[in-house]
PDB file of C-alpha atoms and ligand atoms in Angstrom:
ATOM      1  CA  MET I   7       0.000   0.000   0.000  1.00 43.00           C
ATOM      2  CA  SER I   8       1.258   3.410  -0.852  1.00 62.00           C
ATOM      3  CA  GLY I   9      -1.190   5.774   0.844  1.00 90.00           C
ATOM      4  CA  GLU I  10       0.758   8.690  -0.543  1.00 95.00           C
ATOM      5  CA  LEU I  11      -1.365  11.836  -0.397  1.00 96.00           C
ATOM      6  CA  LEU I  12       1.184  14.463  -1.305  1.00 97.00           C
ATOM      7  CA  ARG I  13       4.563  14.436  -2.943  1.00 97.00           C
ATOM      8  CA  LEU I  14       6.698  17.489  -3.495  1.00 97.00           C
ATOM      9  CA  SER I  15       9.867  16.880  -5.441  1.00 97.00           C
ATOM     10  CA  GLY I  16      12.583  19.368  -6.198  1.00 97.00           C
ATOM     11  CA  ILE I  17      10.370  22.338  -5.440  1.00 98.00           C
ATOM     12  CA  SER I  18      11.827  25.780  -5.938  1.00 98.00           C
ATOM     13  CA  GLN I  19       9.886  28.993  -5.743  1.00 97.00           C
ATOM     14  CA  GLN I  20      11.233  32.333  -6.759  1.00 96.00           C
ATOM     15  CA  TYR I  21       9.415  35.635  -6.402  1.00 95.00           C
ATOM     16  CA  GLY I  22      10.284  38.453  -8.770  1.00 91.00           C
ATOM     17  CA  ASN I  23      13.213  38.765 -11.113  1.00 87.00           C
ATOM     18  CA  GLY I  24      16.717  40.137 -11.198  1.00 86.00           C
ATOM     19  CA  ALA I  25      18.295  41.973  -8.311  1.00 87.00           C
ATOM     20  CA  THR I  26      15.100  42.069  -6.242  1.00 89.00           C
ATOM     21  CA  SER I  27      14.200  38.408  -6.663  1.00 93.00           C
ATOM     22  CA  VAL I  28      13.650  36.248  -3.602  1.00 94.00           C
ATOM     23  CA  THR I  29      14.197  32.513  -3.544  1.00 96.00           C
ATOM     24  CA  ALA I  30      11.501  31.370  -1.110  1.00 97.00           C
ATOM     25  CA  LEU I  31      12.035  27.625  -1.640  1.00 98.00           C
ATOM     26  CA  SER I  32      14.970  25.759  -3.042  1.00 97.00           C
ATOM     27  CA  GLY I  33      15.010  22.062  -3.939  1.00 97.00           C
ATOM     28  CA  VAL I  34      12.445  20.961  -1.366  1.00 98.00           C
ATOM     29  CA  ASP I  35      11.331  17.307  -1.263  1.00 97.00           C
ATOM     30  CA  LEU I  36       8.495  16.261   1.014  1.00 97.00           C
ATOM     31  CA  THR I  37       6.049  13.370   1.056  1.00 97.00           C
ATOM     32  CA  VAL I  38       2.970  13.028   3.250  1.00 97.00           C
ATOM     33  CA  HIS I  39       1.192   9.694   3.630  1.00 97.00           C
ATOM     34  CA  ALA I  40      -2.273   8.925   4.889  1.00 96.00           C
ATOM     35  CA  GLY I  41      -2.255   8.814   8.664  1.00 96.00           C
ATOM     36  CA  GLU I  42       0.725  11.115   8.897  1.00 96.00           C
ATOM     37  CA  LEU I  43       0.962  14.598  10.384  1.00 97.00           C
ATOM     38  CA  VAL I  44       4.101  16.500   9.425  1.00 97.00           C
ATOM     39  CA  ALA I  45       5.091  19.636  11.305  1.00 97.00           C
ATOM     40  CA  VAL I  46       7.033  22.315   9.432  1.00 97.00           C
ATOM     41  CA  MET I  47       9.126  24.642  11.536  1.00 96.00           C
ATOM     42  CA  GLY I  48      11.450  27.484  10.680  1.00 95.00           C
ATOM     43  CA  ALA I  49      12.065  31.161  11.275  1.00 94.00           C
ATOM     44  CA  SER I  50       9.846  33.831   9.819  1.00 94.00           C
ATOM     45  CA  GLY I  51      10.611  34.138   6.100  1.00 95.00           C
ATOM     46  CA  SER I  52      12.028  30.609   5.816  1.00 96.00           C
ATOM     47  CA  GLY I  53       9.376  29.600   3.260  1.00 97.00           C
ATOM     48  CA  LYS I  54       6.733  27.795   5.340  1.00 97.00           C
ATOM     49  CA  SER I  55       3.684  29.578   3.910  1.00 95.00           C
ATOM     50  CA  THR I  56       5.077  29.312   0.398  1.00 97.00           C
ATOM     51  CA  LEU I  57       5.489  25.571   0.908  1.00 97.00           C
ATOM     52  CA  LEU I  58       1.828  25.213   1.876  1.00 96.00           C
ATOM     53  CA  ALA I  59       0.650  27.378  -1.031  1.00 95.00           C
ATOM     54  CA  VAL I  60       2.593  25.188  -3.451  1.00 96.00           C
ATOM     55  CA  ALA I  61       1.404  21.964  -1.801  1.00 96.00           C
ATOM     56  CA  GLY I  62      -2.195  23.116  -2.095  1.00 92.00           C
ATOM     57  CA  GLY I  63      -1.983  24.187  -5.717  1.00 91.00           C
ATOM     58  CA  LEU I  64      -2.515  27.846  -4.855  1.00 90.00           C
ATOM     59  CA  SER I  65       0.834  28.772  -6.258  1.00 93.00           C
ATOM     60  CA  THR I  66       2.706  27.181  -9.169  1.00 94.00           C
ATOM     61  CA  PRO I  67       6.335  26.541  -8.284  1.00 96.00           C
ATOM     62  CA  THR I  68       9.177  27.841 -10.437  1.00 96.00           C
ATOM     63  CA  ALA I  69      10.570  24.302 -10.549  1.00 97.00           C
ATOM     64  CA  GLY I  70       9.643  20.867  -9.304  1.00 97.00           C
ATOM     65  CA  GLU I  71       6.638  18.608  -9.232  1.00 97.00           C
ATOM     66  CA  VAL I  72       3.572  18.552  -6.958  1.00 97.00           C
ATOM     67  CA  VAL I  73       1.517  15.367  -6.862  1.00 96.00           C
ATOM     68  CA  VAL I  74      -1.727  15.356  -4.864  1.00 95.00           C
ATOM     69  CA  GLU I  75      -3.451  11.977  -4.571  1.00 92.00           C
ATOM     70  CA  GLY I  76      -1.727  10.832  -7.731  1.00 92.00           C
ATOM     71  CA  THR I  77      -2.582  13.952  -9.758  1.00 93.00           C
ATOM     72  CA  TYR I  78       0.376  15.866 -11.160  1.00 94.00           C
ATOM     73  CA  LEU I  79      -0.707  19.469 -10.686  1.00 92.00           C
ATOM     74  CA  SER I  80       1.508  20.682 -13.518  1.00 89.00           C
ATOM     75  CA  ASP I  81      -0.393  18.458 -15.968  1.00 89.00           C
ATOM     76  CA  ALA I  82      -3.859  19.030 -14.552  1.00 90.00           C
ATOM     77  CA  ARG I  83      -6.361  21.441 -16.041  1.00 91.00           C
ATOM     78  CA  SER I  84      -7.045  24.389 -13.775  1.00 88.00           C
ATOM     79  CA  ALA I  85     -10.645  23.254 -13.279  1.00 89.00           C
ATOM     80  CA  ASP I  86      -9.343  19.905 -12.026  1.00 89.00           C
ATOM     81  CA  VAL I  87      -6.920  21.597  -9.661  1.00 88.00           C
ATOM     82  CA  ALA I  88      -9.764  23.759  -8.358  1.00 87.00           C
ATOM     83  CA  ARG I  89     -11.910  20.671  -7.789  1.00 87.00           C
ATOM     84  CA  LEU I  90      -9.060  18.927  -6.004  1.00 88.00           C
ATOM     85  CA  ARG I  91      -8.666  21.964  -3.775  1.00 86.00           C
ATOM     86  CA  ARG I  92     -12.360  21.986  -2.896  1.00 84.00           C
ATOM     87  CA  ARG I  93     -12.745  18.264  -2.413  1.00 86.00           C
ATOM     88  CA  THR I  94      -9.459  16.952  -1.100  1.00 91.00           C
ATOM     89  CA  LEU I  95      -7.707  19.834   0.560  1.00 93.00           C
ATOM     90  CA  GLY I  96      -8.519  21.682   3.720  1.00 92.00           C
ATOM     91  CA  PHE I  97      -6.597  24.913   4.109  1.00 90.00           C
ATOM     92  CA  VAL I  98      -6.146  26.932   7.263  1.00 90.00           C
ATOM     93  CA  PHE I  99      -4.629  30.222   6.145  1.00 86.00           C
ATOM     94  CA  GLN I 100      -2.374  32.227   8.393  1.00 85.00           C
ATOM     95  CA  ASP I 101      -4.697  35.229   7.951  1.00 86.00           C
ATOM     96  CA  PHE I 102      -7.865  33.060   8.035  1.00 89.00           C
ATOM     97  CA  ASN I 103      -9.265  34.253   4.633  1.00 91.00           C
ATOM     98  CA  LEU I 104     -12.873  34.268   5.776  1.00 96.00           C
ATOM     99  CA  ILE I 105     -15.436  35.893   3.514  1.00 96.00           C
ATOM    100  CA  PRO I 106     -16.685  38.960   5.426  1.00 97.00           C
ATOM    101  CA  THR I 107     -20.176  38.971   3.903  1.00 97.00           C
ATOM    102  CA  LEU I 108     -20.893  35.369   4.912  1.00 98.00           C
ATOM    103  CA  THR I 109     -21.754  34.075   8.376  1.00 98.00           C
ATOM    104  CA  ALA I 110     -19.510  31.586  10.125  1.00 98.00           C
ATOM    105  CA  ARG I 111     -21.789  28.720   9.035  1.00 98.00           C
ATOM    106  CA  GLU I 112     -21.829  29.957   5.423  1.00 97.00           C
ATOM    107  CA  ASN I 113     -18.054  30.314   5.365  1.00 97.00           C
ATOM    108  CA  VAL I 114     -17.747  26.678   6.414  1.00 97.00           C
ATOM    109  CA  SER I 115     -20.479  25.315   4.127  1.00 97.00           C
ATOM    110  CA  LEU I 116     -19.529  27.255   0.983  1.00 95.00           C
ATOM    111  CA  PRO I 117     -16.719  24.954  -0.237  1.00 91.00           C
ATOM    112  CA  LEU I 118     -18.998  21.951   0.190  1.00 94.00           C
ATOM    113  CA  GLU I 119     -21.812  23.646  -1.719  1.00 94.00           C
ATOM    114  CA  LEU I 120     -19.383  24.631  -4.467  1.00 90.00           C
ATOM    115  CA  ASP I 121     -18.496  20.978  -4.614  1.00 89.00           C
ATOM    116  CA  GLY I 122     -22.125  20.090  -5.342  1.00 92.00           C
ATOM    117  CA  TRP I 123     -23.439  19.237  -1.890  1.00 95.00           C
ATOM    118  CA  LYS I 124     -27.110  20.011  -1.261  1.00 96.00           C
ATOM    119  CA  PRO I 125     -27.328  23.196   0.859  1.00 96.00           C
ATOM    120  CA  ARG I 126     -29.034  21.425   3.750  1.00 96.00           C
ATOM    121  CA  ARG I 127     -26.389  18.708   3.914  1.00 97.00           C
ATOM    122  CA  ALA I 128     -23.580  21.278   3.612  1.00 97.00           C
ATOM    123  CA  ARG I 129     -25.111  23.360   6.410  1.00 97.00           C
ATOM    124  CA  SER I 130     -25.387  20.346   8.642  1.00 97.00           C
ATOM    125  CA  ALA I 131     -21.735  19.373   8.007  1.00 96.00           C
ATOM    126  CA  ALA I 132     -20.788  22.993   8.750  1.00 97.00           C
ATOM    127  CA  ASP I 133     -22.687  22.881  12.042  1.00 97.00           C
ATOM    128  CA  ASP I 134     -20.889  19.656  12.994  1.00 95.00           C
ATOM    129  CA  ALA I 135     -17.508  21.226  12.249  1.00 95.00           C
ATOM    130  CA  LEU I 136     -18.370  24.402  14.170  1.00 96.00           C
ATOM    131  CA  ALA I 137     -19.494  22.294  17.136  1.00 95.00           C
ATOM    132  CA  ARG I 138     -16.122  20.534  17.144  1.00 91.00           C
ATOM    133  CA  VAL I 139     -14.401  23.891  17.644  1.00 92.00           C
ATOM    134  CA  SER I 140     -17.001  24.972  20.236  1.00 92.00           C
ATOM    135  CA  LEU I 141     -18.539  27.684  18.066  1.00 96.00           C
ATOM    136  CA  SER I 142     -22.119  26.455  17.728  1.00 97.00           C
ATOM    137  CA  ASP I 143     -23.383  29.618  19.384  1.00 97.00           C
ATOM    138  CA  ARG I 144     -21.579  31.805  16.845  1.00 97.00           C
ATOM    139  CA  ALA I 145     -22.736  30.086  13.651  1.00 98.00           C
ATOM    140  CA  ASP I 146     -24.863  33.051  12.542  1.00 98.00           C
ATOM    141  CA  HIS I 147     -22.233  35.684  13.288  1.00 98.00           C
ATOM    142  CA  PHE I 148     -20.191  37.453  10.626  1.00 98.00           C
ATOM    143  CA  PRO I 149     -16.378  37.371  10.839  1.00 97.00           C
ATOM    144  CA  ASP I 150     -16.205  41.037  11.912  1.00 97.00           C
ATOM    145  CA  ASP I 151     -18.321  40.215  14.959  1.00 97.00           C
ATOM    146  CA  LEU I 152     -15.968  37.435  16.062  1.00 96.00           C
ATOM    147  CA  SER I 153     -12.704  37.664  17.983  1.00 94.00           C
ATOM    148  CA  GLY I 154      -9.447  36.727  16.270  1.00 91.00           C
ATOM    149  CA  GLY I 155      -9.422  33.356  18.005  1.00 92.00           C
ATOM    150  CA  GLN I 156     -13.015  32.679  16.983  1.00 94.00           C
ATOM    151  CA  GLN I 157     -12.255  33.610  13.372  1.00 95.00           C
ATOM    152  CA  GLN I 158      -9.348  31.220  13.456  1.00 92.00           C
ATOM    153  CA  ARG I 159     -11.613  28.449  14.712  1.00 94.00           C
ATOM    154  CA  VAL I 160     -14.076  29.136  11.871  1.00 96.00           C
ATOM    155  CA  ALA I 161     -11.174  28.822   9.443  1.00 94.00           C
ATOM    156  CA  ILE I 162     -10.249  25.500  11.041  1.00 92.00           C
ATOM    157  CA  ALA I 163     -13.851  24.262  10.906  1.00 94.00           C
ATOM    158  CA  ARG I 164     -13.918  25.118   7.188  1.00 94.00           C
ATOM    159  CA  ALA I 165     -10.728  23.149   6.614  1.00 93.00           C
ATOM    160  CA  VAL I 166     -11.972  19.992   8.304  1.00 91.00           C
ATOM    161  CA  ALA I 167     -15.646  20.034   7.244  1.00 92.00           C
ATOM    162  CA  GLY I 168     -16.565  17.236   4.895  1.00 88.00           C
ATOM    163  CA  PRO I 169     -14.270  14.403   3.835  1.00 86.00           C
ATOM    164  CA  ARG I 170     -10.918  16.172   3.425  1.00 90.00           C
ATOM    165  CA  SER I 171      -7.984  13.895   2.956  1.00 94.00           C
ATOM    166  CA  LEU I 172      -5.179  16.454   3.163  1.00 96.00           C
ATOM    167  CA  ILE I 173      -5.232  19.270   5.695  1.00 96.00           C
ATOM    168  CA  LEU I 174      -2.731  22.102   5.325  1.00 96.00           C
ATOM    169  CA  ALA I 175      -2.645  24.349   8.364  1.00 95.00           C
ATOM    170  CA  ASP I 176      -0.556  27.516   8.588  1.00 94.00           C
ATOM    171  CA  GLU I 177       0.026  28.457  12.240  1.00 92.00           C
ATOM    172  CA  PRO I 178      -3.532  27.322  13.056  1.00 90.00           C
ATOM    173  CA  THR I 179      -3.158  28.058  16.759  1.00 88.00           C
ATOM    174  CA  GLY I 180      -1.566  31.496  16.507  1.00 85.00           C
ATOM    175  CA  ALA I 181      -4.613  33.429  17.741  1.00 83.00           C
ATOM    176  CA  LEU I 182      -5.771  30.829  20.270  1.00 85.00           C
ATOM    177  CA  ASP I 183      -5.224  30.480  23.996  1.00 86.00           C
ATOM    178  CA  SER I 184      -3.325  27.319  24.844  1.00 86.00           C
ATOM    179  CA  GLU I 185      -6.388  25.321  25.877  1.00 85.00           C
ATOM    180  CA  THR I 186      -8.236  26.092  22.636  1.00 86.00           C
ATOM    181  CA  GLY I 187      -5.023  25.469  20.717  1.00 88.00           C
ATOM    182  CA  ASP I 188      -4.782  22.013  22.250  1.00 88.00           C
ATOM    183  CA  THR I 189      -8.406  21.308  21.299  1.00 86.00           C
ATOM    184  CA  VAL I 190      -7.666  22.237  17.701  1.00 87.00           C
ATOM    185  CA  LEU I 191      -4.512  20.123  17.581  1.00 91.00           C
ATOM    186  CA  ARG I 192      -6.350  17.166  19.077  1.00 89.00           C
ATOM    187  CA  MET I 193      -8.985  17.525  16.350  1.00 88.00           C
ATOM    188  CA  LEU I 194      -6.336  17.702  13.654  1.00 92.00           C
ATOM    189  CA  ARG I 195      -4.580  14.687  15.131  1.00 93.00           C
ATOM    190  CA  SER I 196      -7.783  12.650  15.239  1.00 90.00           C
ATOM    191  CA  ARG I 197      -8.550  13.458  11.587  1.00 91.00           C
ATOM    192  CA  VAL I 198      -5.085  12.262  10.689  1.00 94.00           C
ATOM    193  CA  ASP I 199      -5.437   9.127  12.808  1.00 94.00           C
ATOM    194  CA  ALA I 200      -8.668   8.471  10.890  1.00 92.00           C
ATOM    195  CA  GLY I 201      -6.694   8.421   7.631  1.00 93.00           C
ATOM    196  CA  ALA I 202      -6.161  12.000   6.487  1.00 95.00           C
ATOM    197  CA  GLY I 203      -2.730  13.511   5.989  1.00 96.00           C
ATOM    198  CA  GLY I 204      -1.665  16.850   7.353  1.00 96.00           C
ATOM    199  CA  ILE I 205       0.966  19.530   7.351  1.00 97.00           C
ATOM    200  CA  LEU I 206       1.102  21.738  10.412  1.00 97.00           C
ATOM    201  CA  VAL I 207       3.180  24.890  10.212  1.00 96.00           C
ATOM    202  CA  THR I 208       4.082  26.014  13.698  1.00 93.00           C
ATOM    203  CA  HIS I 209       6.899  27.602  15.618  1.00 85.00           C
ATOM    204  CA  ASP I 210       5.796  26.106  18.898  1.00 88.00           C
ATOM    205  CA  ALA I 211       7.745  22.940  19.691  1.00 88.00           C
ATOM    206  CA  ARG I 212       4.951  21.792  21.979  1.00 89.00           C
ATOM    207  CA  HIS I 213       2.568  21.866  19.042  1.00 91.00           C
ATOM    208  CA  ALA I 214       5.040  20.173  16.737  1.00 93.00           C
ATOM    209  CA  ALA I 215       5.101  17.336  19.260  1.00 91.00           C
ATOM    210  CA  TRP I 216       1.622  16.370  17.998  1.00 93.00           C
ATOM    211  CA  ALA I 217       3.160  15.487  14.635  1.00 95.00           C
ATOM    212  CA  ASP I 218       4.825  12.272  13.495  1.00 95.00           C
ATOM    213  CA  ARG I 219       7.701  14.098  11.900  1.00 94.00           C
ATOM    214  CA  ILE I 220       9.203  17.574  11.955  1.00 95.00           C
ATOM    215  CA  VAL I 221      10.718  19.207   8.902  1.00 96.00           C
ATOM    216  CA  PHE I 222      12.911  22.232   9.546  1.00 95.00           C
ATOM    217  CA  LEU I 223      13.225  24.940   6.890  1.00 96.00           C
ATOM    218  CA  ARG I 224      15.969  27.524   6.698  1.00 95.00           C
ATOM    219  CA  ASP I 225      16.155  30.035   3.851  1.00 96.00           C
ATOM    220  CA  GLY I 226      13.865  27.876   1.745  1.00 97.00           C
ATOM    221  CA  ARG I 227      15.758  24.620   2.242  1.00 96.00           C
ATOM    222  CA  VAL I 228      14.992  21.581   4.336  1.00 95.00           C
ATOM    223  CA  VAL I 229      17.876  21.573   6.791  1.00 91.00           C
ATOM    224  CA  ASP I 230      16.758  18.799   9.092  1.00 82.00           C
ATOM    225  CA  GLU I 231      14.079  16.224   9.455  1.00 82.00           C
ATOM    226  CA  SER I 232      13.374  14.301  12.597  1.00 83.00           C
ATOM    227  CA  SER I 233      10.821  12.003  14.025  1.00 78.00           C
ATOM    228  CA  VAL I 234       9.098  13.519  16.982  1.00 75.00           C
ATOM    229  CA  THR I 235      10.219  12.921  20.491  1.00 65.00           C
ATOM    230  CA  PRO I 236       6.990  12.158  22.294  1.00 58.00           C
ATOM    231  CA  LEU I 237       5.913  14.932  24.596  1.00 59.00           C
ATOM    232  CA  GLU I 238       6.004  12.565  27.588  1.00 58.00           C
ATOM    233  CA  THR I 239       9.726  12.056  27.036  1.00 60.00           C
ATOM    234  CA  LEU I 240      10.385  15.792  26.871  1.00 60.00           C
ATOM    235  CA  LEU I 241       8.432  16.254  30.058  1.00 63.00           C
ATOM    236  CA  GLY I 242      10.271  13.434  31.779  1.00 61.00           C
ATOM    237  CA  ALA I 243       7.125  11.384  32.389  1.00 52.00           C
ATOM    238  CA  ASP I 244       9.264   8.244  32.815  1.00 50.00           C
ATOM    239  CA  SER I 245       9.826   8.917  36.498  1.00 44.00           C
TER     240      SER I 245
HETATM  241  P1  LIG W 325       7.262  32.032   6.241  1.00 50.47           P
HETATM  242  O1  LIG W 325       5.846  31.577   6.088  1.00 50.47           O
HETATM  243  O2  LIG W 325       8.184  30.947   6.712  1.00 50.47           O
HETATM  244  O3  LIG W 325       7.370  33.243   7.112  1.00 50.47           O
HETATM  245  P2  LIG W 325       7.069  32.817   3.464  1.00 50.47           P
HETATM  246  O4  LIG W 325       6.826  31.592   2.674  1.00 50.47           O
HETATM  247  O5  LIG W 325       5.883  33.689   3.737  1.00 50.47           O
HETATM  248  O6  LIG W 325       7.825  32.439   4.811  1.00 50.47           O
HETATM  249  O7  LIG W 325       8.141  33.712   2.729  1.00 50.47           O
HETATM  250  C1  LIG W 325       9.394  33.191   2.273  1.00 50.47           C
HETATM  251  C2  LIG W 325      10.172  34.300   1.590  1.00 50.47           C
HETATM  252  O8  LIG W 325       9.506  34.682   0.399  1.00 50.47           O
HETATM  253  C3  LIG W 325      10.297  35.569   2.421  1.00 50.47           C
HETATM  254  O9  LIG W 325      11.555  36.139   2.136  1.00 50.47           O
HETATM  255  C4  LIG W 325       9.188  36.438   1.896  1.00 50.47           C
HETATM  256  O10 LIG W 325       9.493  37.791   2.073  1.00 50.47           O
HETATM  257  C5  LIG W 325       9.149  36.067   0.427  1.00 50.47           C
HETATM  258  N1  LIG W 325       7.801  36.172  -0.169  1.00 50.47           N
HETATM  259  C6  LIG W 325       6.691  35.504   0.223  1.00 50.47           C
HETATM  260  N2  LIG W 325       5.639  35.803  -0.549  1.00 50.47           N
HETATM  261  C7  LIG W 325       6.094  36.701  -1.464  1.00 50.47           C
HETATM  262  C8  LIG W 325       5.516  37.389  -2.574  1.00 50.47           C
HETATM  263  N3  LIG W 325       4.229  37.219  -2.895  1.00 50.47           N
HETATM  264  N4  LIG W 325       6.305  38.227  -3.288  1.00 50.47           N
HETATM  265  C9  LIG W 325       7.613  38.396  -2.982  1.00 50.47           C
HETATM  266  N5  LIG W 325       8.222  37.775  -1.974  1.00 50.47           N
HETATM  267  C10 LIG W 325       7.498  36.928  -1.218  1.00 50.47           C
HETATM  268 MG1  LIG W 326       4.086  32.182   7.022  1.00 50.47          MG
END
């Protein structure tokens, strides 16, 4: 069994040209299998968000190949990439990307409806996802009437609603208190244990400890890769 959900090979991403160009990624290889959560760590500007944008087909790399569930994005028609994004991928953006004119419930149900779900079924899946992030009582609120942490939880609910097989989360706990952050990570972990794959960008080592593997980026390159030391070991729970 392969179970390979995502393969990045030889990915480079350059922004701009000439003297002002920035190499955001350089020769990055990364594979994510079903049942695997990979944490990506690195300083600000090391290329983490660019890596997620490339992995999710939001940005076409300058070089290299992206394969999502067996589909080579470079060969796929843009409509097929868009469908893959709606159906397979769940994105948690660093800046949430909620639609201000839609309620929390509508923000979560929209991708499912765009994917052809009946509105009632999409709404009910949205309500389930909002309940999992403890936001049932905010379902009818608009993003502007929610706190930063609540907006982030709506973004997370949107990413996990429906049958997503690959969840790409960019600092998904940044605006959350530690208890809510743990709830979100537990949810992500349980989706992965149920067979999804995930990439979790974080700069909190405690959060990375929820992953199976940590990939470290520096200046757009993978500089280290390690399996995770279980949190219990770090905390000295052996005594
Ligand atoms: P991180 O998420 O690790 O902070 P990013 O992927 O956002 O890193 O950025 C990597 C590098 O690429 C940084 O030097 C950043 O300034 C640059 N960069 C990111 N997006 C753009 C863009 N749209 N245009 C030009 N440079 C960019
Ligand atoms: Mg970033």
